[in-house]
PDB file of C-alpha atoms and ligand atoms in Angstrom:
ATOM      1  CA  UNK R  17     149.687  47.753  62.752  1.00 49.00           C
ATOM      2  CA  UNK R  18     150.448  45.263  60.117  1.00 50.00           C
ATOM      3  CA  UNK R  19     152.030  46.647  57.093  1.00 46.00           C
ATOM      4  CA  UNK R  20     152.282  44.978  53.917  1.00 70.00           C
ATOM      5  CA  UNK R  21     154.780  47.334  51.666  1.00 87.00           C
ATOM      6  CA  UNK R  22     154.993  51.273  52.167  1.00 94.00           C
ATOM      7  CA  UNK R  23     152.204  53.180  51.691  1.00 96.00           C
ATOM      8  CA  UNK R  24     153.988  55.453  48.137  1.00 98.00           C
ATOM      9  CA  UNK R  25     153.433  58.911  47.918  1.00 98.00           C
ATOM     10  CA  UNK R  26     154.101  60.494  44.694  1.00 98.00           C
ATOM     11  CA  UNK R  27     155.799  63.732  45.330  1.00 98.00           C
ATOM     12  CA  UNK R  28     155.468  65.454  41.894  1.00 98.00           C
ATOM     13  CA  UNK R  29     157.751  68.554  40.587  1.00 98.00           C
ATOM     14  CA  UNK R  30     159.601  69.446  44.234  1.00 98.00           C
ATOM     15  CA  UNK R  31     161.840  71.364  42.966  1.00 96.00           C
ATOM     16  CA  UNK R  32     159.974  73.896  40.970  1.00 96.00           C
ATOM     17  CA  UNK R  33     156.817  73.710  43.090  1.00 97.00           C
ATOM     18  CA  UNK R  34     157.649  74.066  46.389  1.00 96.00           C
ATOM     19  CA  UNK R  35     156.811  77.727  48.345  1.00 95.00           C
ATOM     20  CA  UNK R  36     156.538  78.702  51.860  1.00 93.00           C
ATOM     21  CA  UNK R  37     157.190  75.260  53.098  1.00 93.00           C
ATOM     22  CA  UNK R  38     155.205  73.125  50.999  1.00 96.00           C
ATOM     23  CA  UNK R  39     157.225  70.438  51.405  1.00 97.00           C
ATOM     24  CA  UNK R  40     156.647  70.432  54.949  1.00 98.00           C
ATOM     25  CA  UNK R  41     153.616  68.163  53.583  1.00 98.00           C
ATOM     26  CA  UNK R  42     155.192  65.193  52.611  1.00 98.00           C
ATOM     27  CA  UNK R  43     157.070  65.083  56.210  1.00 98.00           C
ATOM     28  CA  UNK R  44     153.340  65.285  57.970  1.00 98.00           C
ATOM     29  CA  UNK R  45     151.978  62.770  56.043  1.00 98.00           C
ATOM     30  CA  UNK R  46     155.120  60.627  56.499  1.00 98.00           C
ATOM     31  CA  UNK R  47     155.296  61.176  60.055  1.00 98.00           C
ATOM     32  CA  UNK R  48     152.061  60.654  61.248  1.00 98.00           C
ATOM     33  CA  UNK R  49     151.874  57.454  59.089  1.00 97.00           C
ATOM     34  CA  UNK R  50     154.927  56.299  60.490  1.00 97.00           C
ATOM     35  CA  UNK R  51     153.432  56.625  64.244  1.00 97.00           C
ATOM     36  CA  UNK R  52     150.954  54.290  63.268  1.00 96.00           C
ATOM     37  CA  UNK R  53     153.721  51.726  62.197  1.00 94.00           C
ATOM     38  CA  UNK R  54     153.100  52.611  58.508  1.00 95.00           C
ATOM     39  CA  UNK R  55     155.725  53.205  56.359  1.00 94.00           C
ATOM     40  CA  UNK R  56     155.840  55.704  53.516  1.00 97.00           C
ATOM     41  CA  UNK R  57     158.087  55.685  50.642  1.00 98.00           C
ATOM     42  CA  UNK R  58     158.419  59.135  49.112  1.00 98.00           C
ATOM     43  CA  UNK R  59     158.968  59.049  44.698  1.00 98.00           C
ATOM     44  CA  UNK R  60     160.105  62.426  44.092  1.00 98.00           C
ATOM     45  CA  UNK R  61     159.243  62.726  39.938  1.00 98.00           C
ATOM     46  CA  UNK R  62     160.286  65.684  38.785  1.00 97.00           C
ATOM     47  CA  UNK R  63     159.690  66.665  34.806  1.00 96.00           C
ATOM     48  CA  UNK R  64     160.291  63.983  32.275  1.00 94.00           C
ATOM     49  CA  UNK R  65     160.722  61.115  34.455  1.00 96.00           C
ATOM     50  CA  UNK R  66     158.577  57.982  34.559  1.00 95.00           C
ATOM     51  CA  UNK R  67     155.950  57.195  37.271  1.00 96.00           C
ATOM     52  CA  UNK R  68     154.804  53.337  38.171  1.00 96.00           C
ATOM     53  CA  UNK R  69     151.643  54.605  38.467  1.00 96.00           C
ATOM     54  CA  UNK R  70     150.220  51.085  39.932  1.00 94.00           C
ATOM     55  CA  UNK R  71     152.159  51.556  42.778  1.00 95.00           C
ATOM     56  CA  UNK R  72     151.082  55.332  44.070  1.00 98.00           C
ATOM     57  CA  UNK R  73     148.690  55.385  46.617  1.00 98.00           C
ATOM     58  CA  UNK R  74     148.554  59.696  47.398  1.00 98.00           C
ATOM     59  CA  UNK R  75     149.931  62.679  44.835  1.00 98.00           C
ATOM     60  CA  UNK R  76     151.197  65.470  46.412  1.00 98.00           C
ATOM     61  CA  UNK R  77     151.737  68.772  44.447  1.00 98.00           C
ATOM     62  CA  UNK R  78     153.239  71.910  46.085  1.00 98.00           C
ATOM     63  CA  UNK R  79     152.929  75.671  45.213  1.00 98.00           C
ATOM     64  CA  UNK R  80     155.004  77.575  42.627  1.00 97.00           C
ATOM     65  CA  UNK R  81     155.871  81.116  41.406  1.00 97.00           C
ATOM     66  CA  UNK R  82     154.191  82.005  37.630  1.00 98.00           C
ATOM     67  CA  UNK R  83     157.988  81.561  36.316  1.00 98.00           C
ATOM     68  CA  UNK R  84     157.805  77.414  37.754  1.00 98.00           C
ATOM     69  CA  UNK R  85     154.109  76.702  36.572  1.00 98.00           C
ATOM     70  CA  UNK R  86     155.294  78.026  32.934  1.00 98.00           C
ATOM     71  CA  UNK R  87     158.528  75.729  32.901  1.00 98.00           C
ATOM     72  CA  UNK R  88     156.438  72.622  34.288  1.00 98.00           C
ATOM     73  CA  UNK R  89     152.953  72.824  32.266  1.00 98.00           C
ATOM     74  CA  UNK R  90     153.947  71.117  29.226  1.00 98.00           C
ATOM     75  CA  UNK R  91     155.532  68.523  31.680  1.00 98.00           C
ATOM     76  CA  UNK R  92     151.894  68.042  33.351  1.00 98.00           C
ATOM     77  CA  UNK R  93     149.884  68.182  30.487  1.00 98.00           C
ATOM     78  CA  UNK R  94     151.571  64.978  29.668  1.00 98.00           C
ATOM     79  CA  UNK R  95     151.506  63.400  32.915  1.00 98.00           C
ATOM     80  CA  UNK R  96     147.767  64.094  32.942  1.00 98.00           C
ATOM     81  CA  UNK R  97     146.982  61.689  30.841  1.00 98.00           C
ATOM     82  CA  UNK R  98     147.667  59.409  33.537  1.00 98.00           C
ATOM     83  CA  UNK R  99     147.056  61.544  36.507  1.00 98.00           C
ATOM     84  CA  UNK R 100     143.597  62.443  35.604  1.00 98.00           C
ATOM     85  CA  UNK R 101     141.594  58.678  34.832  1.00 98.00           C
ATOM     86  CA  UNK R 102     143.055  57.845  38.392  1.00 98.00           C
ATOM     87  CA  UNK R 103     142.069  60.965  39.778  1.00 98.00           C
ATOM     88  CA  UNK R 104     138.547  60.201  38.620  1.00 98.00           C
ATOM     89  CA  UNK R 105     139.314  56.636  39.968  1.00 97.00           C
ATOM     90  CA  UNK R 106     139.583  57.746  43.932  1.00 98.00           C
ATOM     91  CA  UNK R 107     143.453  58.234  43.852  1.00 98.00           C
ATOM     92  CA  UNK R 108     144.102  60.581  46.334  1.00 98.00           C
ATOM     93  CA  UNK R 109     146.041  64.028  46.308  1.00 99.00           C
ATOM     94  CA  UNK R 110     146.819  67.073  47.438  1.00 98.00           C
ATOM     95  CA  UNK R 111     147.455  70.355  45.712  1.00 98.00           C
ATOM     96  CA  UNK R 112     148.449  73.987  46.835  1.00 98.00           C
ATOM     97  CA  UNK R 113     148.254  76.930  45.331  1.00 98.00           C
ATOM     98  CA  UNK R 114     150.114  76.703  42.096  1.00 98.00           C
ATOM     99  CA  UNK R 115     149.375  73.030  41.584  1.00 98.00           C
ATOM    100  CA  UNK R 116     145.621  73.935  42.778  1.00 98.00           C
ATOM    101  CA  UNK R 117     145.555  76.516  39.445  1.00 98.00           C
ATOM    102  CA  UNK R 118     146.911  73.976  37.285  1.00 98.00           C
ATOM    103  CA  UNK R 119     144.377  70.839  37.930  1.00 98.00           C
ATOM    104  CA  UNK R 120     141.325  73.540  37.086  1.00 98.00           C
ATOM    105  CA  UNK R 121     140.721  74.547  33.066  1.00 98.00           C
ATOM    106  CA  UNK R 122     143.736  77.250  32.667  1.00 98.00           C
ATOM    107  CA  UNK R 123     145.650  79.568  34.687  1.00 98.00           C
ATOM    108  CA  UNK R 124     146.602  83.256  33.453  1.00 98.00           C
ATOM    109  CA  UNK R 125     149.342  84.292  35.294  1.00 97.00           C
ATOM    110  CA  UNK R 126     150.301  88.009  36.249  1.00 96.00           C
ATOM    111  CA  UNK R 127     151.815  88.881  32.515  1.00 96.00           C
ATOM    112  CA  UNK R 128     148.531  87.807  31.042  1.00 95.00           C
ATOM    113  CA  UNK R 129     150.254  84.297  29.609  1.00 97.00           C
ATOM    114  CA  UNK R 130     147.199  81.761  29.726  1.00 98.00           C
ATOM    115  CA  UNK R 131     148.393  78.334  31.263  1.00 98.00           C
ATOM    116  CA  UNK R 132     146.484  75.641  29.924  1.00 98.00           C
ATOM    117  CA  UNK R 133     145.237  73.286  32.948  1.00 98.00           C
ATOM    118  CA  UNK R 134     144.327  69.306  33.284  1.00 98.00           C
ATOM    119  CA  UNK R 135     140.689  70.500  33.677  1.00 98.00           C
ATOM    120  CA  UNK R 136     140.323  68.156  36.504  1.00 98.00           C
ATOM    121  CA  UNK R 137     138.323  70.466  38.510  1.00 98.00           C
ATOM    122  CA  UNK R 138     135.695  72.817  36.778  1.00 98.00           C
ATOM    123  CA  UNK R 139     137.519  76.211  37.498  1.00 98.00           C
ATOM    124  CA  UNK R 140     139.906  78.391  36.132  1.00 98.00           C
ATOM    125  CA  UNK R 141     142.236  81.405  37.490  1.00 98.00           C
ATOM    126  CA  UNK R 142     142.641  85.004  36.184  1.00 98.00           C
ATOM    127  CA  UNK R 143     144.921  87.336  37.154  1.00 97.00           C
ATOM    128  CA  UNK R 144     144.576  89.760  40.090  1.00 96.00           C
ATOM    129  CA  UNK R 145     145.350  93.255  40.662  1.00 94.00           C
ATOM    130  CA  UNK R 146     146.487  92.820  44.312  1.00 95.00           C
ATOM    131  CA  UNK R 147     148.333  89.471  45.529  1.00 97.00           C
ATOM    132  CA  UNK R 148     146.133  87.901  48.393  1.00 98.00           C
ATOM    133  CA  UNK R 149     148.576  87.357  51.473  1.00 98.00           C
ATOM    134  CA  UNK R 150     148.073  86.499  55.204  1.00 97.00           C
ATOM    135  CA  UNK R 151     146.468  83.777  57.320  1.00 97.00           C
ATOM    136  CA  UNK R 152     142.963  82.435  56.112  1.00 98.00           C
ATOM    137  CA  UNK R 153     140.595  79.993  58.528  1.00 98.00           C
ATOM    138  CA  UNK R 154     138.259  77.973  56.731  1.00 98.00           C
ATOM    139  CA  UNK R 155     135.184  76.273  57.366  1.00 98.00           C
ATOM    140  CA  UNK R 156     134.945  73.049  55.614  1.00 98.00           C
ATOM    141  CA  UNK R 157     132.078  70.658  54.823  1.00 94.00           C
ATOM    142  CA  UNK R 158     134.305  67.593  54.616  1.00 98.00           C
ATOM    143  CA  UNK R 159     133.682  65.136  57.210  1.00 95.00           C
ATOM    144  CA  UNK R 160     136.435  66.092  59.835  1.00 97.00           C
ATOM    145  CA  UNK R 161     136.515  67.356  63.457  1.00 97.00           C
ATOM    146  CA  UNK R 162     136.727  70.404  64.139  1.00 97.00           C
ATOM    147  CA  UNK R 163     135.797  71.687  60.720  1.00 98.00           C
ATOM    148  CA  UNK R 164     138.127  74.302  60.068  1.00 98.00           C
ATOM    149  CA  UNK R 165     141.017  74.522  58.722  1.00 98.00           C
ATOM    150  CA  UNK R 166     144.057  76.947  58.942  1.00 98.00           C
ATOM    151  CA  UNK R 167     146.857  78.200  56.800  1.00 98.00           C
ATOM    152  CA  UNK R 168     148.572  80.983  54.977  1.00 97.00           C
ATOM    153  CA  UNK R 169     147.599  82.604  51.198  1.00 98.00           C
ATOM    154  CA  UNK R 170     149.816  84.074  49.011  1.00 98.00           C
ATOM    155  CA  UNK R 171     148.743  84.394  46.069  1.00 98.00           C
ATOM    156  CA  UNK R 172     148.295  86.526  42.565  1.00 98.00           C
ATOM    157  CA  UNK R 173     145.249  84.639  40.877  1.00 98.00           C
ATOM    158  CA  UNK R 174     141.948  84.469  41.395  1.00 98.00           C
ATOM    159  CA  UNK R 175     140.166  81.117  40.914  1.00 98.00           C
ATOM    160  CA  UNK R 176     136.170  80.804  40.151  1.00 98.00           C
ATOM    161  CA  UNK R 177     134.873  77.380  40.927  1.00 98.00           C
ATOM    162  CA  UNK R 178     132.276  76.131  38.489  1.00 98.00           C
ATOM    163  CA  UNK R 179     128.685  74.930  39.351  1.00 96.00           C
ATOM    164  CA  UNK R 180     129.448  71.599  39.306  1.00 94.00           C
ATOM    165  CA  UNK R 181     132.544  72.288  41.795  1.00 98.00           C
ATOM    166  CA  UNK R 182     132.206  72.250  45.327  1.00 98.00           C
ATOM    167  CA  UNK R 183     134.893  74.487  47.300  1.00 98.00           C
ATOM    168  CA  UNK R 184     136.930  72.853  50.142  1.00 98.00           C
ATOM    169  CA  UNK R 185     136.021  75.202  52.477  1.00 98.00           C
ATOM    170  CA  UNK R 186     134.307  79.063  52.926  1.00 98.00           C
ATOM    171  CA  UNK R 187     136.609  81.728  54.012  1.00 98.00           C
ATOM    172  CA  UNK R 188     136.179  83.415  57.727  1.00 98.00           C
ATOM    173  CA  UNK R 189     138.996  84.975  57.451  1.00 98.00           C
ATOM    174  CA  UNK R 190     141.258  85.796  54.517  1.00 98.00           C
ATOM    175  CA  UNK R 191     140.321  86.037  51.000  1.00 98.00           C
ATOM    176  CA  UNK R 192     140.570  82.093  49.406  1.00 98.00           C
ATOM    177  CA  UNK R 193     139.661  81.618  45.984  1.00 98.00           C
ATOM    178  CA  UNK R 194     139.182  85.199  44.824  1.00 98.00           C
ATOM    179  CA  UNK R 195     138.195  87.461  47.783  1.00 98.00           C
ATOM    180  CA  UNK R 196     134.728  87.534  46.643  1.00 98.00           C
ATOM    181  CA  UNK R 197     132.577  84.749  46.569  1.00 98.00           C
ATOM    182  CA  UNK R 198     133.787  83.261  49.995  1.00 98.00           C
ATOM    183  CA  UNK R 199     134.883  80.046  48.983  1.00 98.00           C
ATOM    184  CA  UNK R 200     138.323  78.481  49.245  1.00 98.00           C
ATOM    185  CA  UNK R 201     139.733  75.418  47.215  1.00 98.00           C
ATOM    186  CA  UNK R 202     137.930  72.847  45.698  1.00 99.00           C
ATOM    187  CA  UNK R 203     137.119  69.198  46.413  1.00 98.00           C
ATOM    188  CA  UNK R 204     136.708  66.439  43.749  1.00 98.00           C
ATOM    189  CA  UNK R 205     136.483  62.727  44.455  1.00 98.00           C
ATOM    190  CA  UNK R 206     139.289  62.623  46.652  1.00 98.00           C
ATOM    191  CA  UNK R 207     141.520  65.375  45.426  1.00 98.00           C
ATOM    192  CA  UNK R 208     141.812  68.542  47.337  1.00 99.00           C
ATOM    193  CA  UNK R 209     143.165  71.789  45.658  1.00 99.00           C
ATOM    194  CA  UNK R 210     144.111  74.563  48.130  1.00 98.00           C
ATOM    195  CA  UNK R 211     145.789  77.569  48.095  1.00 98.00           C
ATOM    196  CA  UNK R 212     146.863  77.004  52.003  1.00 98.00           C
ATOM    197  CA  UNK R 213     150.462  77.136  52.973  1.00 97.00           C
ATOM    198  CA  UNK R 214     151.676  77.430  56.139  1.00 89.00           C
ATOM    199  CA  UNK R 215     152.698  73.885  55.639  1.00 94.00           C
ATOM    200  CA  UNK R 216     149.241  73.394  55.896  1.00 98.00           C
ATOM    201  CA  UNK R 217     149.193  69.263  57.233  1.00 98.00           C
ATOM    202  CA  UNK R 218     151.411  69.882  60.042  1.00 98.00           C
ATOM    203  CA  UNK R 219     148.247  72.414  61.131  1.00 97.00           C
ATOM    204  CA  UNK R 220     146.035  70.506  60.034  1.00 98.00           C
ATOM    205  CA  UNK R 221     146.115  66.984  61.187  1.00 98.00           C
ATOM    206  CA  UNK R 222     142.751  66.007  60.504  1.00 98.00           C
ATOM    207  CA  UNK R 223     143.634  66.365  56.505  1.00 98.00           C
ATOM    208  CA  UNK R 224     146.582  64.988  57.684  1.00 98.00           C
ATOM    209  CA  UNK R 225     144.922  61.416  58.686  1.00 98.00           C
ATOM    210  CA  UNK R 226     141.869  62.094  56.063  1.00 98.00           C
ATOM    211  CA  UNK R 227     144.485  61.766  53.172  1.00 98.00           C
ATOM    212  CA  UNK R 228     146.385  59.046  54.856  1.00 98.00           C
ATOM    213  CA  UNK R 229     142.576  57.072  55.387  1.00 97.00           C
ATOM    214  CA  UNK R 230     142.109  57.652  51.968  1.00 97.00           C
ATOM    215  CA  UNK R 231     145.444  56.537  50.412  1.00 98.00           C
ATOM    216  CA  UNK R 232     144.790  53.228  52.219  1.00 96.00           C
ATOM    217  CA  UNK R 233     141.002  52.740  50.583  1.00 96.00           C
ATOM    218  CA  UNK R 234     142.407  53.391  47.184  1.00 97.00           C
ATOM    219  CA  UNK R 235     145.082  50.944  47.969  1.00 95.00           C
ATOM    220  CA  UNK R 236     142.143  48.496  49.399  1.00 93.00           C
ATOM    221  CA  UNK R 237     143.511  48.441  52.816  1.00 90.00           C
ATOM    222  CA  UNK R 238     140.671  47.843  55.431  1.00 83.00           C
ATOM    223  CA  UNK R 239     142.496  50.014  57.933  1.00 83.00           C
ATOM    224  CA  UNK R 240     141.459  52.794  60.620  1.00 88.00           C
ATOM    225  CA  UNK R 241     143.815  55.139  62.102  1.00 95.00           C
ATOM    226  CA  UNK R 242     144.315  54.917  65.691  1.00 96.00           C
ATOM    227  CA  UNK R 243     144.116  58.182  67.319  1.00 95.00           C
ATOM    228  CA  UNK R 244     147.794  59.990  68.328  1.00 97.00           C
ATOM    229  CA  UNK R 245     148.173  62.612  70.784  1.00 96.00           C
ATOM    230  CA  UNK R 246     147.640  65.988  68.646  1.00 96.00           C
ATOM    231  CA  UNK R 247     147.783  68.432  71.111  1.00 97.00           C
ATOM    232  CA  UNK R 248     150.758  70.203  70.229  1.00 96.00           C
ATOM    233  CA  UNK R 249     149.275  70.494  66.589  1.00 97.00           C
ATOM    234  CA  UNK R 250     145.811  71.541  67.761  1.00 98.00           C
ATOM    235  CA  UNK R 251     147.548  74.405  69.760  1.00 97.00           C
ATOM    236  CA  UNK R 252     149.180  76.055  66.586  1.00 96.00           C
ATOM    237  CA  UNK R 253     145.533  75.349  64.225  1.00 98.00           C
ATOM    238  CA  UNK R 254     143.829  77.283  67.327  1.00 97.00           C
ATOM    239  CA  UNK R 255     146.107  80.315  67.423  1.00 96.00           C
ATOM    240  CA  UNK R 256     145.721  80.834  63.669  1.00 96.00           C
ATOM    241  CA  UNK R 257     141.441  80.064  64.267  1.00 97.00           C
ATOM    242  CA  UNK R 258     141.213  83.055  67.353  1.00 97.00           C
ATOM    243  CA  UNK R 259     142.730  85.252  64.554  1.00 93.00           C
ATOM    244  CA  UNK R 260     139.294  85.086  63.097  1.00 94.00           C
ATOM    245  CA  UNK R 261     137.366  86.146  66.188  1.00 86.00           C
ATOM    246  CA  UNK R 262     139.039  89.245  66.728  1.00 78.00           C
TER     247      UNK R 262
HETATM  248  N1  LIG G 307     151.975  81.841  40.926  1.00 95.77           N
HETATM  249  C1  LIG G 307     150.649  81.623  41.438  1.00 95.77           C
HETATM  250  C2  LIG G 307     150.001  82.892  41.898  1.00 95.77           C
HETATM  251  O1  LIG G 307     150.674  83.855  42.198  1.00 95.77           O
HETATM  252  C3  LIG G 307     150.689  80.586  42.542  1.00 95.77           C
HETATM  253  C4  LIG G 307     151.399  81.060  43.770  1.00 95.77           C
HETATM  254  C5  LIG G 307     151.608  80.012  44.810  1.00 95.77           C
HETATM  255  O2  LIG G 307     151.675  78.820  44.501  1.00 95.77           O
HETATM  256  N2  LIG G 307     151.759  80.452  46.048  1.00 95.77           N
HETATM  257  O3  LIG G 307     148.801  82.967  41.978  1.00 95.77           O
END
């Protein structure tokens, strides 16, 4: 496949935000662009450095305990100023969990601090009683085959989506954004917030490639992704999926 520079994926805060394998993320996104004949070049930025933000093409944003989103926020606050008008552009990127809370309005972790958020999706977290933890399966209206999606939840907030937000998926099995309403994550432009680890991508190879096609529209790359054999991948996602049949 011809390849004019790496393909850049911003890798932001992965040291603080980084749970149950997170990072696992970056290597799925790497690899499987890499078996194409891509390459990826990974920017780890972690708080108070600089980003060339002309040069990312996908933002990835890992989980974090209460303790990490409180020592980070100011940090992202700032970087939102730049984050967010390319977020409403079509730059791509991926958040779990803790990064999830922080791009919706505020986050108010288990000691009843409020965490003020980038407000890039319309939603905001309060805290729960009980932490939400075990394997969710998803059903997702994004256009990927099969549409669900697998991972693992751990989690202490509770996020409500707002009517203009559209969740990434609703819940068969697990409890997602807040064990009631049935939805899980949210989807905005092309910017998915989670709260699936597991690492979810290596699971999940259809996000996998969807975040890869998109990285390579925003960079204006007229591209498809050839298909790779999967089946190893497809094996794990359908263990996790006959956990919600039983
Ligand atoms: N600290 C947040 C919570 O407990 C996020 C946890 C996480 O990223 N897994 O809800």
């Amino acid at each position: 496949m011809p390849n004019q520079r790496p393909l850049k994926l911003l890798h932001l805060y992965p040291e603080e935000m980084n749970l149950y394998g997170d990072r696992g993320n970056v290597l799925a996104l790497t690899r499987r662009a890499e078996w194409r004949g891509l390459t990826v070049e990974v920017i780890s930025r972690g708080a108070g450095q600089l980003v060339d933000w002309d040069t990312v093409d996908l933002v990835f944003m890992g989980g974090g305990e209460d303790s990490h989103q409180a020592r980070i926020v100011d940090d992202f606050l700032r970087l939102g100023e730049a984050l967010v008008p390319r977020l409403e552009q079509g730059l791509p990127m991926l958040a779990i969990c803790g990064a999830f809370q922080l791009l919706g309005q505020s986050y108010e972790t288990a000691d009843g601090q409020t965490l003020p958020g980038l407000g890039f999706f319309d939603a905001w977290t309060e805290a729960g009683r009980v932490r939400a933890i075990g394997d969710v399966v998803s059903k997702t209206e994004l256009a990927v085959e099969p549409p669900t999606i697998v991972g693992f939840e751990n989690h202490g907030g509770l996020t409500y989506l707002g009517s203009s937000s559209q969740p990434l998926g609703r819940v068969l099995l697990g409890r997602g954004n807040n064990g009631k309403d049935g939805t899980e994550g949210a989807v905005k432009n092309h910017v998915i917030g989670t709260y699936l680890h597991g690492s979810l991508l290596p699971k999940n190879p259809h996000l996998t490639d969807l975040l890869l096609s998109w990285a390579l529209r925003y960079r204006g790359v007229a591209q498809e992704l050839p298909p790779l054999d999967t089946e190893l991948e497809w094996t794990a996602h359908g263990v996790i999926v006959s956990r919600a049949k039983r």
